[in-house]
Coordinates of C-alpha atoms in Angstrom, one line a residue:
M1 CA 0.0 0.0 0.3
T2 CA 1.3 3.4 -0.6
N3 CA 0.6 6.7 0.5
P4 CA 0.5 9.3 -1.8
T5 CA 2.3 13.1 -1.3
I6 CA 0.1 15.8 -0.6
P7 CA 1.3 19.6 -0.4
G8 CA 1.9 20.2 2.4
V9 CA 1.0 17.0 4.2
L10 CA 4.1 15.1 5.8
P11 CA 4.6 11.6 4.9
R12 CA 3.1 8.6 7.0
E13 CA 4.6 6.0 8.9
V14 CA 3.1 2.7 7.1
H15 CA 2.2 -0.2 9.5
P16 CA 1.8 -2.7 9.2
E17 CA -2.3 -4.2 8.7
I18 CA -4.0 -5.3 11.8
N19 CA -5.3 -9.3 11.3
P20 CA -9.5 -8.7 12.9
I21 CA -9.4 -12.1 15.0
Y22 CA -10.5 -11.6 18.5
D23 CA -6.7 -11.3 20.0
S24 CA -5.4 -8.6 17.9
D25 CA -8.5 -6.6 19.8
T26 CA -6.3 -5.0 23.0
S27 CA -9.2 -2.6 23.8
D28 CA -10.4 -7.0 24.9
E29 CA -7.8 -7.6 26.0
E30 CA -8.5 -8.8 29.7
T31 CA -6.1 -8.3 31.9
E32 CA -4.2 -10.7 35.1
N33 CA -4.7 -8.9 37.4
T34 CA -8.7 -8.3 38.5
I35 CA -8.7 -5.2 41.4
G36 CA -10.3 -2.4 39.3
N37 CA -9.3 1.0 39.0
V38 CA -8.0 1.0 43.0
P39 CA -4.4 1.7 44.7
L40 CA -1.9 -0.7 44.9
E41 CA -1.1 0.4 48.6
W42 CA -3.9 -1.1 49.6
Y43 CA -2.2 -4.5 48.8
D44 CA 1.8 -2.9 50.6
D45 CA 0.9 -5.2 53.9
F46 CA -0.2 -8.2 51.8
P47 CA 1.8 -11.4 50.7
H48 CA -0.7 -10.8 47.1
I49 CA -1.3 -8.5 44.9
G50 CA -4.4 -9.0 43.3
Y51 CA -6.1 -11.7 42.1
D52 CA -6.8 -13.3 38.9
I53 CA -10.2 -13.6 36.7
N54 CA -11.1 -16.8 38.7
G55 CA -10.7 -15.3 42.6
K56 CA -7.7 -17.0 43.2
K57 CA -4.5 -15.0 44.8
I58 CA -1.6 -14.0 42.4
M59 CA 0.9 -13.6 44.7
R60 CA 3.8 -10.9 45.0
P61 CA 6.5 -12.2 42.8
A62 CA 9.7 -12.5 45.0
K63 CA 12.1 -9.7 44.8
G64 CA 16.9 -9.4 45.2
D65 CA 18.1 -7.7 47.6
E66 CA 20.2 -5.0 45.7
L67 CA 23.4 -7.8 46.2
D68 CA 20.9 -9.8 43.6
K69 CA 19.6 -6.1 41.6
F70 CA 23.0 -5.6 41.0
L71 CA 24.4 -8.9 39.2
A72 CA 21.0 -8.9 37.1
K73 CA 21.9 -5.5 35.7
M74 CA 24.8 -6.8 35.3
E75 CA 24.2 -10.1 33.2
D76 CA 21.2 -9.4 32.2
P77 CA 21.8 -6.6 28.7
D78 CA 17.8 -6.0 28.8
D79 CA 17.7 -4.1 31.9
W80 CA 17.9 -0.7 30.4
K81 CA 14.8 -1.1 28.8
T82 CA 13.0 -3.2 31.3
V83 CA 10.3 -1.8 33.1
E84 CA 8.1 -3.6 36.3
D85 CA 3.7 -3.9 36.4
E86 CA 2.6 -2.7 39.1
K87 CA -0.2 -4.6 39.3
T88 CA 1.0 -8.2 38.1
G89 CA 4.8 -7.5 39.6
K90 CA 5.9 -8.9 36.2
K91 CA 9.3 -7.4 34.2
I92 CA 8.0 -5.9 30.3
V93 CA 10.8 -5.1 28.2
L94 CA 10.2 -2.5 25.9
S95 CA 9.6 -2.6 22.4
K96 CA 11.2 -0.2 19.6
Q97 CA 8.2 1.5 19.1
E98 CA 7.8 1.9 22.3
L99 CA 10.9 4.0 23.4
D100 CA 11.5 5.1 20.1
M101 CA 7.2 6.9 21.5
I102 CA 9.5 7.7 25.0
R103 CA 12.4 9.1 23.6
K104 CA 10.2 11.7 21.5
I105 CA 7.9 12.1 24.3
Q106 CA 11.2 13.6 26.9
G107 CA 12.9 15.4 23.6
G108 CA 9.6 17.1 23.0
D109 CA 8.9 15.9 19.3
Y110 CA 5.9 15.8 17.8
A111 CA 4.0 12.5 17.0
D112 CA 4.6 10.9 13.9
G113 CA 1.0 11.5 10.6
Y114 CA 1.0 15.2 13.2
D115 CA 1.3 18.6 10.9
P116 CA 2.0 21.0 13.3
Y117 CA 2.1 23.9 10.5
E118 CA -1.5 23.4 8.7
P119 CA -3.5 26.2 7.9
Y120 CA -5.5 27.3 10.0
V121 CA -9.2 27.8 9.6
D122 CA -11.1 30.4 12.2
W123 CA -14.6 28.8 12.2
Y124 CA -15.3 30.9 14.3
T125 CA -16.3 34.6 13.9
S126 CA -13.8 36.7 16.7
D127 CA -16.3 39.6 17.1
V128 CA -17.8 39.3 20.1
M129 CA -21.6 39.6 20.0
V130 CA -23.0 41.3 23.1
T131 CA -26.4 39.6 23.8
P132 CA -28.7 39.2 26.6
I133 CA -27.1 36.0 27.2
S134 CA -23.1 36.5 26.6
A135 CA -23.5 40.2 28.7
A136 CA -25.7 40.1 31.5
P137 CA -24.6 41.2 34.8
E138 CA -22.7 39.7 37.0
P139 CA -24.9 38.0 40.3
K140 CA -23.7 39.3 44.0
S141 CA -22.5 35.9 44.4
R142 CA -19.5 36.6 42.4
F143 CA -18.4 39.0 44.7
I144 CA -19.1 37.1 48.8
P145 CA -17.2 34.4 50.3
S146 CA -19.1 31.5 50.1
K147 CA -20.7 30.8 52.5
W148 CA -20.6 26.9 52.6
E149 CA -17.2 27.0 51.6
A150 CA -16.8 28.3 54.7
K151 CA -18.4 25.3 56.8
R152 CA -16.5 22.6 55.5
I153 CA -13.9 25.0 56.0
M154 CA -14.4 24.2 59.1
K155 CA -15.4 21.0 59.6
I156 CA -12.2 20.0 57.8
V157 CA -10.0 22.5 61.0
R158 CA -12.3 21.0 63.7
A159 CA -11.2 17.7 62.3
I160 CA -7.5 18.7 62.3
R161 CA -7.8 20.2 65.8
K162 CA -9.3 17.6 67.6
G163 CA -7.0 14.7 65.4
W164 CA -9.4 13.2 63.0
I165 CA -6.7 14.1 60.1
V166 CA -3.5 12.8 59.9
P167 CA -1.2 13.6 57.6
G168 CA -0.2 10.1 56.2
K169 CA 3.0 8.5 56.8
K170 CA 6.5 9.4 55.5
K171 CA 7.8 5.7 53.8
E172 CA 11.2 4.6 54.6
E173 CA 13.4 5.4 52.4
K174 CA 15.6 2.6 51.5
P175 CA 19.3 2.4 50.5
R176 CA 19.4 3.1 46.7
F177 CA 23.2 1.3 47.1
Y178 CA 24.7 -2.0 48.9
A179 CA 27.7 -0.8 50.4
L180 CA 29.3 -4.0 50.0
W181 CA 32.8 -3.1 51.9
D182 CA 30.2 -1.3 55.6
N183 CA 31.7 -2.5 58.4
N184 CA 28.5 -1.2 60.4
D185 CA 26.8 -3.6 60.0
E186 CA 22.8 -2.1 61.5
V187 CA 22.5 -3.4 64.6
E188 CA 18.5 -4.8 66.7
E189 CA 18.0 -1.3 68.9
R190 CA 18.4 -2.8 72.8
P191 CA 17.5 -2.0 76.4
N192 CA 20.6 1.0 76.4
H193 CA 21.8 -0.7 79.8
I194 CA 25.5 0.8 80.9
P195 CA 26.6 -1.3 83.8
A196 CA 27.8 0.6 87.2
P197 CA 31.6 1.1 87.3
K198 CA 33.9 -1.2 89.4
L199 CA 35.3 -0.6 92.6
P200 CA 39.1 0.2 92.6
L201 CA 40.5 -2.5 93.7
P202 CA 42.8 -2.4 96.1
E203 CA 46.5 -1.0 96.6
N204 CA 49.4 -2.2 98.1
D205 CA 49.2 0.3 100.4
M206 CA 46.0 -0.6 102.2
S207 CA 47.5 -3.3 103.5
Y208 CA 47.1 -3.7 107.3
N209 CA 50.7 -4.2 107.2
P210 CA 52.7 -2.2 104.3
P211 CA 56.4 -2.6 103.3
A212 CA 58.5 0.3 105.3
E213 CA 59.1 2.7 101.7
Y214 CA 54.6 2.8 101.7
L215 CA 54.3 4.3 105.3
P216 CA 54.6 8.2 105.3
T217 CA 56.8 9.8 107.4
E218 CA 56.2 12.8 109.8
E219 CA 56.8 15.2 107.0
E220 CA 54.7 13.9 104.6
I221 CA 52.1 14.0 106.9
E222 CA 51.2 17.2 107.9
E223 CA 51.5 18.2 103.7
W224 CA 48.7 16.1 103.4
K225 CA 46.3 17.2 106.2
K226 CA 47.6 21.2 105.5
L227 CA 46.1 19.9 101.7
D228 CA 42.6 20.5 100.9
P229 CA 40.5 17.0 100.9
E230 CA 39.8 17.2 97.2
D231 CA 43.4 18.5 96.7
R232 CA 44.8 15.5 98.2
P233 CA 45.7 12.5 95.6
K234 CA 44.3 10.1 98.7
N235 CA 42.3 9.9 100.7
Y236 CA 43.5 7.8 103.8
L237 CA 47.3 8.0 105.2
P238 CA 48.6 4.5 105.1
K239 CA 49.8 2.8 108.7
K240 CA 50.8 -0.3 110.3
Y241 CA 49.4 -2.7 112.2
S242 CA 50.6 -6.2 114.6
S243 CA 48.5 -7.9 113.8
L244 CA 45.4 -8.7 111.7
R245 CA 43.7 -8.1 114.6
A246 CA 44.8 -5.5 115.7
V247 CA 43.5 -3.6 113.0
P248 CA 40.0 -1.2 114.1
A249 CA 37.0 -0.9 111.8
Y250 CA 37.2 1.9 108.4
D251 CA 35.5 5.0 109.9
K252 CA 34.4 6.1 106.6
F253 CA 33.3 3.0 105.3
I254 CA 29.7 5.4 105.7
Q255 CA 30.8 7.6 104.2
E256 CA 32.4 6.2 100.8
R257 CA 29.3 4.0 100.6
F258 CA 27.1 7.0 100.3
E259 CA 29.4 8.4 97.9
R260 CA 29.3 6.4 95.9
C261 CA 25.8 5.7 96.2
L262 CA 25.1 9.4 95.5
D263 CA 27.0 8.6 92.1
L264 CA 25.0 5.8 91.1
Y265 CA 22.8 7.8 91.3
L266 CA 22.6 11.1 90.5
C267 CA 26.0 11.4 87.9
P268 CA 24.2 9.7 84.2
R269 CA 26.3 7.3 82.8
V270 CA 27.6 8.2 78.9
R271 CA 29.6 5.2 77.2
K272 CA 31.9 7.8 75.4
N273 CA 34.3 6.7 72.0
K274 CA 37.9 7.4 72.6
F275 CA 39.7 9.1 70.2
Q276 CA 42.9 9.7 69.2
I277 CA 43.8 13.1 70.0
D278 CA 47.3 14.9 70.3
P279 CA 47.5 16.4 73.6
E280 CA 49.6 19.3 72.0
S281 CA 46.9 20.2 70.3
L282 CA 44.4 21.1 73.0
I283 CA 47.1 23.0 74.3
P284 CA 47.0 27.3 73.5
K285 CA 49.2 28.7 71.5
L286 CA 50.7 31.1 73.5
P287 CA 54.3 33.6 73.0
D288 CA 57.0 33.7 73.7
P289 CA 58.2 34.9 76.3
K290 CA 61.0 36.1 75.8
D291 CA 58.6 37.9 72.7
L292 CA 56.8 39.6 76.1
Q293 CA 59.8 41.3 77.6
P294 CA 60.7 44.0 79.0
F295 CA 59.6 41.9 83.0
P296 CA 61.2 41.6 86.2
S297 CA 63.9 39.1 86.4
S298 CA 66.7 38.8 88.6
L299 CA 67.2 40.4 91.8
A300 CA 68.3 44.1 92.0
I301 CA 69.2 44.9 95.6
T302 CA 67.9 44.6 98.5
Y303 CA 66.8 46.6 101.1
K304 CA 67.6 45.8 105.1
G305 CA 67.1 47.5 108.5
H306 CA 63.2 45.9 109.4
T307 CA 63.9 43.7 113.1
G308 CA 60.2 42.3 112.4
R309 CA 57.8 41.8 109.4
V310 CA 57.3 43.6 106.8
R311 CA 53.6 44.6 105.7
S312 CA 53.1 47.0 103.7
I313 CA 55.4 48.5 100.9
S314 CA 54.6 51.6 98.3
V315 CA 56.6 53.6 95.8
D316 CA 56.4 57.7 95.1
P317 CA 54.9 59.0 92.0
T318 CA 58.3 59.8 91.2
G319 CA 59.9 56.3 91.5
Q320 CA 62.4 57.4 93.3
W321 CA 61.0 56.5 97.5
L322 CA 60.5 53.5 98.6
A323 CA 57.8 53.8 102.1
S324 CA 57.8 50.7 104.4
G325 CA 56.2 49.8 107.4
S326 CA 56.6 46.5 109.5
E327 CA 55.4 44.9 112.4
D328 CA 58.5 46.4 114.6
K329 CA 56.6 49.7 114.5
T330 CA 59.2 51.4 112.3
L331 CA 57.7 53.8 109.1
R332 CA 61.3 53.6 107.2
V333 CA 61.8 55.8 103.2
W334 CA 63.6 54.1 101.6
E335 CA 65.9 56.0 98.0
V336 CA 65.2 53.3 95.5
V337 CA 68.7 53.2 93.0
T338 CA 70.9 53.0 95.8
G339 CA 69.2 51.2 98.7
R340 CA 70.2 53.7 101.8
C341 CA 67.6 54.4 104.8
L342 CA 66.4 58.4 104.7
R343 CA 64.1 59.0 107.1
I344 CA 62.8 56.2 110.1
W345 CA 59.1 57.1 112.3
K346 CA 58.5 55.3 115.2
M347 CA 54.9 54.5 115.8
E348 CA 53.2 52.8 119.0
E349 CA 51.3 50.1 117.0
P350 CA 53.0 46.8 114.3
I351 CA 52.1 49.0 110.8
T352 CA 50.2 47.6 108.6
N353 CA 49.2 49.4 105.9
V354 CA 51.6 52.5 103.7
S355 CA 50.5 54.7 100.9
W356 CA 52.1 57.1 99.0
N357 CA 49.7 59.9 97.3
P358 CA 49.5 59.2 94.4
N359 CA 49.6 63.0 93.4
K360 CA 53.3 64.5 92.0
M361 CA 52.5 67.9 93.2
F362 CA 52.5 66.3 96.7
S363 CA 54.7 63.9 98.7
I364 CA 52.4 62.5 101.7
I365 CA 53.0 59.1 103.3
S366 CA 50.1 57.3 104.8
V367 CA 51.0 54.7 107.9
V368 CA 47.7 53.0 109.4
C369 CA 49.6 51.8 112.9
G370 CA 46.3 50.0 115.1
D371 CA 43.4 52.7 114.4
I372 CA 44.9 55.6 113.8
V373 CA 46.1 57.2 110.6
K374 CA 49.5 59.5 110.1
L375 CA 49.2 61.5 107.1
I376 CA 53.2 62.2 107.0
N377 CA 55.2 65.0 104.9
P378 CA 58.3 62.7 105.6
L379 CA 61.0 66.3 103.7
I380 CA 62.6 64.1 101.7
A381 CA 60.7 65.6 98.9
S382 CA 62.0 69.3 96.7
S383 CA 61.5 72.6 99.4
E384 CA 58.8 73.5 96.1
V385 CA 56.4 69.8 97.3
Q386 CA 57.8 70.2 100.4
H387 CA 55.7 73.6 100.8
N388 CA 52.7 72.6 98.5
T389 CA 52.2 69.7 100.8
D390 CA 52.1 71.4 104.0
E391 CA 49.6 74.4 102.6
F392 CA 47.8 70.9 101.3
L393 CA 47.7 69.4 104.6
K394 CA 47.1 72.8 106.4
P395 CA 43.4 72.8 107.9
H396 CA 41.6 75.6 106.1
S397 CA 38.0 75.7 108.0
E398 CA 36.7 73.8 111.2
I399 CA 37.4 70.4 112.1
E400 CA 33.8 69.2 111.5
K401 CA 32.2 67.0 114.3
S402 CA 32.9 63.1 112.7
K403 CA 30.7 59.7 114.9
H404 CA 33.1 57.7 112.8
V405 CA 36.3 58.7 113.6
E406 CA 38.5 61.9 115.1
W407 CA 40.4 64.7 113.0
V408 CA 43.8 65.2 116.2
N409 CA 46.1 68.1 115.0
P410 CA 49.5 66.5 115.9
S411 CA 51.7 67.2 118.7
T412 CA 54.8 69.7 118.7
P413 CA 57.4 67.4 118.2
E414 CA 55.1 65.0 116.1
F415 CA 54.9 68.3 113.9
N416 CA 57.8 68.7 113.9
N417 CA 59.0 64.9 112.5
G418 CA 57.1 65.7 110.0
I419 CA 53.6 64.2 111.2
R420 CA 50.7 66.5 109.6
Q421 CA 47.8 64.7 110.2
V422 CA 45.9 62.3 112.5
I423 CA 42.6 60.6 112.7
K424 CA 41.3 58.2 115.2
F425 CA 38.8 55.7 115.0
E426 CA 36.7 53.1 117.4
K427 CA 37.9 50.6 115.6
N428 CA 41.0 49.1 114.1
V429 CA 41.8 49.9 110.2
T430 CA 43.5 47.2 108.1
Y431 CA 43.3 49.3 104.6
L432 CA 44.4 52.3 103.1
T433 CA 43.8 53.4 99.2
W434 CA 43.9 56.7 97.9
H435 CA 41.6 58.4 95.0
R436 CA 43.6 60.0 91.9
R437 CA 43.6 62.8 92.7
G438 CA 45.0 63.0 96.4
D439 CA 42.7 64.7 98.2
Y440 CA 40.4 61.7 99.4
F441 CA 41.5 58.3 100.8
A442 CA 38.5 55.5 102.3
T443 CA 39.8 53.0 104.6
V444 CA 38.5 50.0 105.6
S445 CA 37.7 49.0 108.6
P446 CA 36.4 45.3 108.9
D447 CA 34.3 45.6 113.0
A448 CA 33.4 48.8 112.4
A449 CA 30.0 46.8 111.8
S450 CA 28.4 50.2 109.4
S451 CA 31.1 52.2 109.2
A452 CA 33.7 49.5 108.2
V453 CA 33.9 51.6 104.6
L454 CA 34.5 54.9 105.2
V455 CA 35.7 58.5 102.6
H456 CA 37.6 60.6 103.9
Q457 CA 38.4 64.4 102.4
I458 CA 41.6 65.9 103.3
T459 CA 40.8 69.6 102.8
K460 CA 37.9 69.6 104.6
R461 CA 38.5 67.5 107.2
Q462 CA 35.4 65.6 106.5
T463 CA 34.8 62.0 107.0
Q464 CA 31.5 60.0 105.0
S465 CA 29.9 57.9 105.1
P466 CA 28.5 56.1 102.5
F467 CA 27.0 53.0 103.2
K468 CA 24.4 52.5 105.6
K469 CA 24.3 49.2 106.8
S470 CA 27.9 46.3 105.8
K471 CA 26.9 43.4 102.9
G472 CA 29.5 40.7 104.3
L473 CA 33.1 41.1 106.1
V474 CA 34.7 44.4 104.0
Q475 CA 38.1 43.1 102.6
R476 CA 39.4 45.9 100.1
V477 CA 37.7 49.2 98.3
Q478 CA 39.6 50.4 95.4
F479 CA 38.7 53.7 93.5
H480 CA 38.1 54.2 89.4
P481 CA 40.9 55.2 88.1
S482 CA 38.8 57.9 85.5
K483 CA 34.9 57.6 87.1
P484 CA 33.1 57.9 90.3
F485 CA 32.5 54.1 91.0
L486 CA 34.1 52.6 94.8
F487 CA 34.1 48.6 94.5
V488 CA 34.5 47.3 98.0
A489 CA 35.5 42.9 98.3
T490 CA 34.0 41.0 100.4
Q491 CA 35.8 37.7 101.5
N492 CA 33.4 36.1 98.3
Y493 CA 31.7 39.2 96.1
V494 CA 32.8 42.0 95.3
R495 CA 30.3 45.3 94.8
I496 CA 30.7 48.0 92.5
Y497 CA 29.0 51.9 93.1
N498 CA 28.3 54.8 91.8
L499 CA 29.4 57.6 94.7
V500 CA 27.7 60.0 92.5
K501 CA 23.9 58.6 91.6
Q502 CA 24.4 56.5 94.9
E503 CA 23.3 52.8 93.6
L504 CA 25.1 49.5 94.0
I505 CA 26.0 48.7 89.8
K506 CA 27.4 45.6 89.4
K507 CA 28.5 42.1 91.7
L508 CA 30.8 40.7 90.9
Q509 CA 31.3 36.3 91.7
S510 CA 34.3 35.3 92.5
G511 CA 33.8 31.8 93.3
V512 CA 36.7 31.8 96.2
K513 CA 35.9 30.5 99.3
W514 CA 37.6 34.5 100.8
I515 CA 38.9 37.3 98.7
S516 CA 42.3 39.0 100.6
S517 CA 43.3 42.1 98.4
M518 CA 42.0 43.5 94.8
D519 CA 43.6 45.2 91.9
I520 CA 42.1 47.2 88.7
H521 CA 43.9 48.0 85.6
P522 CA 45.0 51.2 84.9
G523 CA 42.1 51.4 81.8
G524 CA 39.4 49.9 84.5
D525 CA 37.8 47.5 82.5
N526 CA 39.3 44.7 83.7
L527 CA 39.8 43.6 87.8
I528 CA 41.4 41.7 89.5
I529 CA 41.5 39.6 92.7
G530 CA 43.3 37.0 95.1
S531 CA 42.6 34.6 97.4
Y532 CA 43.3 32.5 100.4
D533 CA 42.8 29.1 98.6
K534 CA 45.6 30.1 95.7
R535 CA 43.3 31.6 92.7
L536 CA 44.5 34.5 91.2
C537 CA 41.2 35.6 89.5
W538 CA 40.9 38.1 86.1
F539 CA 37.0 39.7 85.9
D540 CA 36.2 41.9 81.8
L541 CA 33.6 44.5 83.1
D542 CA 32.3 44.5 80.1
L543 CA 32.4 41.0 79.3
S544 CA 30.1 39.1 83.0
V545 CA 30.1 39.7 86.4
K546 CA 31.8 35.7 86.5
P547 CA 35.8 35.3 86.3
Y548 CA 37.3 35.8 82.6
K549 CA 40.1 33.7 83.9
T550 CA 40.4 31.8 87.5
L551 CA 44.2 31.0 87.7
R552 CA 46.1 28.8 90.2
Y553 CA 49.8 28.6 90.3
H554 CA 50.6 29.5 93.7
K555 CA 50.9 26.9 96.4
Y556 CA 49.7 28.6 99.5
A557 CA 47.4 31.6 99.8
I558 CA 47.8 34.6 97.6
R559 CA 49.0 37.8 100.1
N560 CA 48.1 40.3 97.5
V561 CA 48.1 41.4 93.4
C562 CA 49.0 44.4 91.9
Y563 CA 49.0 45.9 88.1
H564 CA 51.0 48.1 86.2
K565 CA 50.5 51.6 85.6
K566 CA 52.7 51.1 82.5
Y567 CA 53.2 48.4 80.9
P568 CA 50.9 45.4 80.9
L569 CA 52.4 43.3 83.9
F570 CA 50.2 42.0 86.6
A571 CA 52.4 40.0 89.2
S572 CA 50.6 38.2 93.2
C573 CA 52.5 37.1 95.9
S574 CA 51.8 34.5 97.8
D575 CA 52.5 32.2 101.1
D576 CA 54.8 29.7 98.8
G577 CA 57.3 32.7 99.5
N578 CA 57.3 33.3 95.4
I579 CA 55.9 35.6 93.3
N580 CA 54.5 35.4 90.0
I581 CA 54.9 38.0 87.3
F582 CA 52.4 37.3 84.0
H583 CA 52.1 39.1 81.1
G584 CA 48.9 40.8 80.3
M585 CA 47.5 42.9 77.5
V586 CA 44.0 44.2 77.0
Y587 CA 43.5 45.5 73.5
N588 CA 41.1 48.6 72.9
D589 CA 39.4 46.2 70.1
M590 CA 35.8 45.1 72.5
L591 CA 36.0 41.9 70.4
Q592 CA 39.2 41.1 71.1
N593 CA 39.8 39.1 74.9
P594 CA 42.4 39.4 76.9
L595 CA 45.7 38.1 76.8
I596 CA 47.1 36.1 80.0
V597 CA 50.8 34.5 79.7
P598 CA 52.1 33.4 82.6
V599 CA 55.8 35.1 82.0
K600 CA 58.1 34.6 85.1
I601 CA 58.2 33.3 88.9
I602 CA 60.9 34.2 91.6
K603 CA 61.8 33.3 94.1
A604 CA 61.4 36.0 96.3
H605 CA 61.7 35.5 100.1
E606 CA 62.3 32.2 102.7
V607 CA 59.7 31.8 104.5
T608 CA 58.9 31.5 108.1
E609 CA 56.5 30.9 110.3
N610 CA 54.6 29.4 107.6
L611 CA 54.2 33.9 105.9
G612 CA 56.4 34.2 102.6
V613 CA 55.6 37.0 100.3
L614 CA 53.3 40.0 102.4
N615 CA 52.6 42.1 99.0
C616 CA 53.8 43.7 96.4
E617 CA 53.9 46.6 94.1
F618 CA 55.1 47.5 90.9
H619 CA 57.1 50.8 89.7
P620 CA 54.9 53.2 88.4
I621 CA 57.8 53.9 85.3
Q622 CA 60.2 51.2 85.3
P623 CA 59.3 47.2 84.4
W624 CA 60.6 46.4 88.3
I625 CA 58.6 45.1 91.1
F626 CA 58.7 45.6 94.7
T627 CA 58.3 42.5 97.3
C628 CA 58.4 42.5 101.1
G629 CA 58.7 39.3 103.2
A630 CA 58.2 37.7 106.5
D631 CA 62.2 37.6 106.8
T632 CA 62.3 41.2 107.3
N633 CA 63.8 42.4 103.8
I634 CA 62.6 44.4 100.7
K635 CA 63.6 43.1 97.4
L636 CA 64.0 44.4 94.3
F637 CA 64.3 43.0 91.0
S638 CA 64.3 44.2 87.8

């Protein structure tokens, strides 16, 4: 049969003739699965997939695993054109005509015998005739929401709220590829029970008759008793008994069993996989101390002369003179460079605190001895400075009576000796600190209750109590370097007060047992404290109320901490006889944290009667540090 060529019409492909017999009519072809047009998901949980014309079950054909599919794909050359019939589960190989049809559909080609460029015949006119049927007015129902749709939607919403309508289950995606060499086999989920850790086995020193090398000496026993319970390597001391009958009952048995029960009950158990980590990678990389010089490292001068413990030292603002107070009731002034003692004052009681006025225009030393504070002009500065000092300390008004203290004029012998003003307190004074301008100073009397902290003004001879009630046992006070803030350190907390607004600004949580000392960075945004439990805490006031860093390098109580006024240095001294020098760089960038690097440990003083270095202070200009200790000596390290 031929197909004549007609102009404008594509030639049509000639197909074989259809044999008009019964089996050739595909429209009447009977399917093997007679379940009809129903979802096949209904049969997912059954071993059969439907029923044949006789009502017998059509069993689901067996399916291999991923490995069988992979092998079949490699062996069967027609696998790429094989599809699976969903209703029967059988595999059907597509013919060439079917593949061509699929390829044309994917490529967007035209079907056979279709002419996309046929001439267009406009069977209907494009002009719309306006008639009452086509131009009828719109009904009102098209402009208002349907109440029936609203009722239907609310019915669905109520069903969702009550849980009657539940979204369908998500199908679990099976792995598309089979991991041949995978070691992580799927294990059935079992109860995640972790057994309790076993008790440690007894050691050799737990024997009732241990060898002699396991028995501690008297010195080791004393050292073990001085340590805190959490710092002791073992919670017992080995003992030796003549026989097993002489061994008494273990006195800590109930306590240890109780603590173990608490651990088993309260502490969660976790299985942790061991990771092979290089320990050096966990240590933060710090700069080399050699690159952070200058800092004090070696002994330069030793100042000898005191016969008792030197409790306090202070350097004048020019860095030329050094004042020291001792338990031998003497105040001494030294020349820093030569180590020569220039002046000596004899006091009534042991001296607990000595401090120079920070104003360079004056030369004033404040001395605390018992319940008396004396302001002294040492008469060693230039004549101009001495004149300014006497004019500054001269009373310009009548003495105002105060219920807290008593301002007393010195006697003639005292005045000739340089003593210009005397202040008597109700209780003993332990600490004194100056304001940066030199007209105000604050004192601490821990036993004075409500008047534990007092602020004094020299020019007016006036004393004020900034607090009506003391919150805790006050240890230290400090003025802010540039703002009207007062830092008050009690045993556990540091409170910051605004003296102008008379309000509490911030309360720092130290986390230590007993604060011993405090100092403020010259910038005013950082603070360090020392404690009797061997901890040094650095606070970033802009970061948090908790310590930014907690350092623990001393073996015994920390007596004092201090910042350098010019260099990025701070130090701490302890009863172990050492002073630790740290590099503490504070950046102007608020996003960068301070850099703290330990640079030097200096053995400064000998430990005498369990007391070591009692005070330390940096030179105001040079990278030097002064220390004093219980061995009656004062030392300069440069």
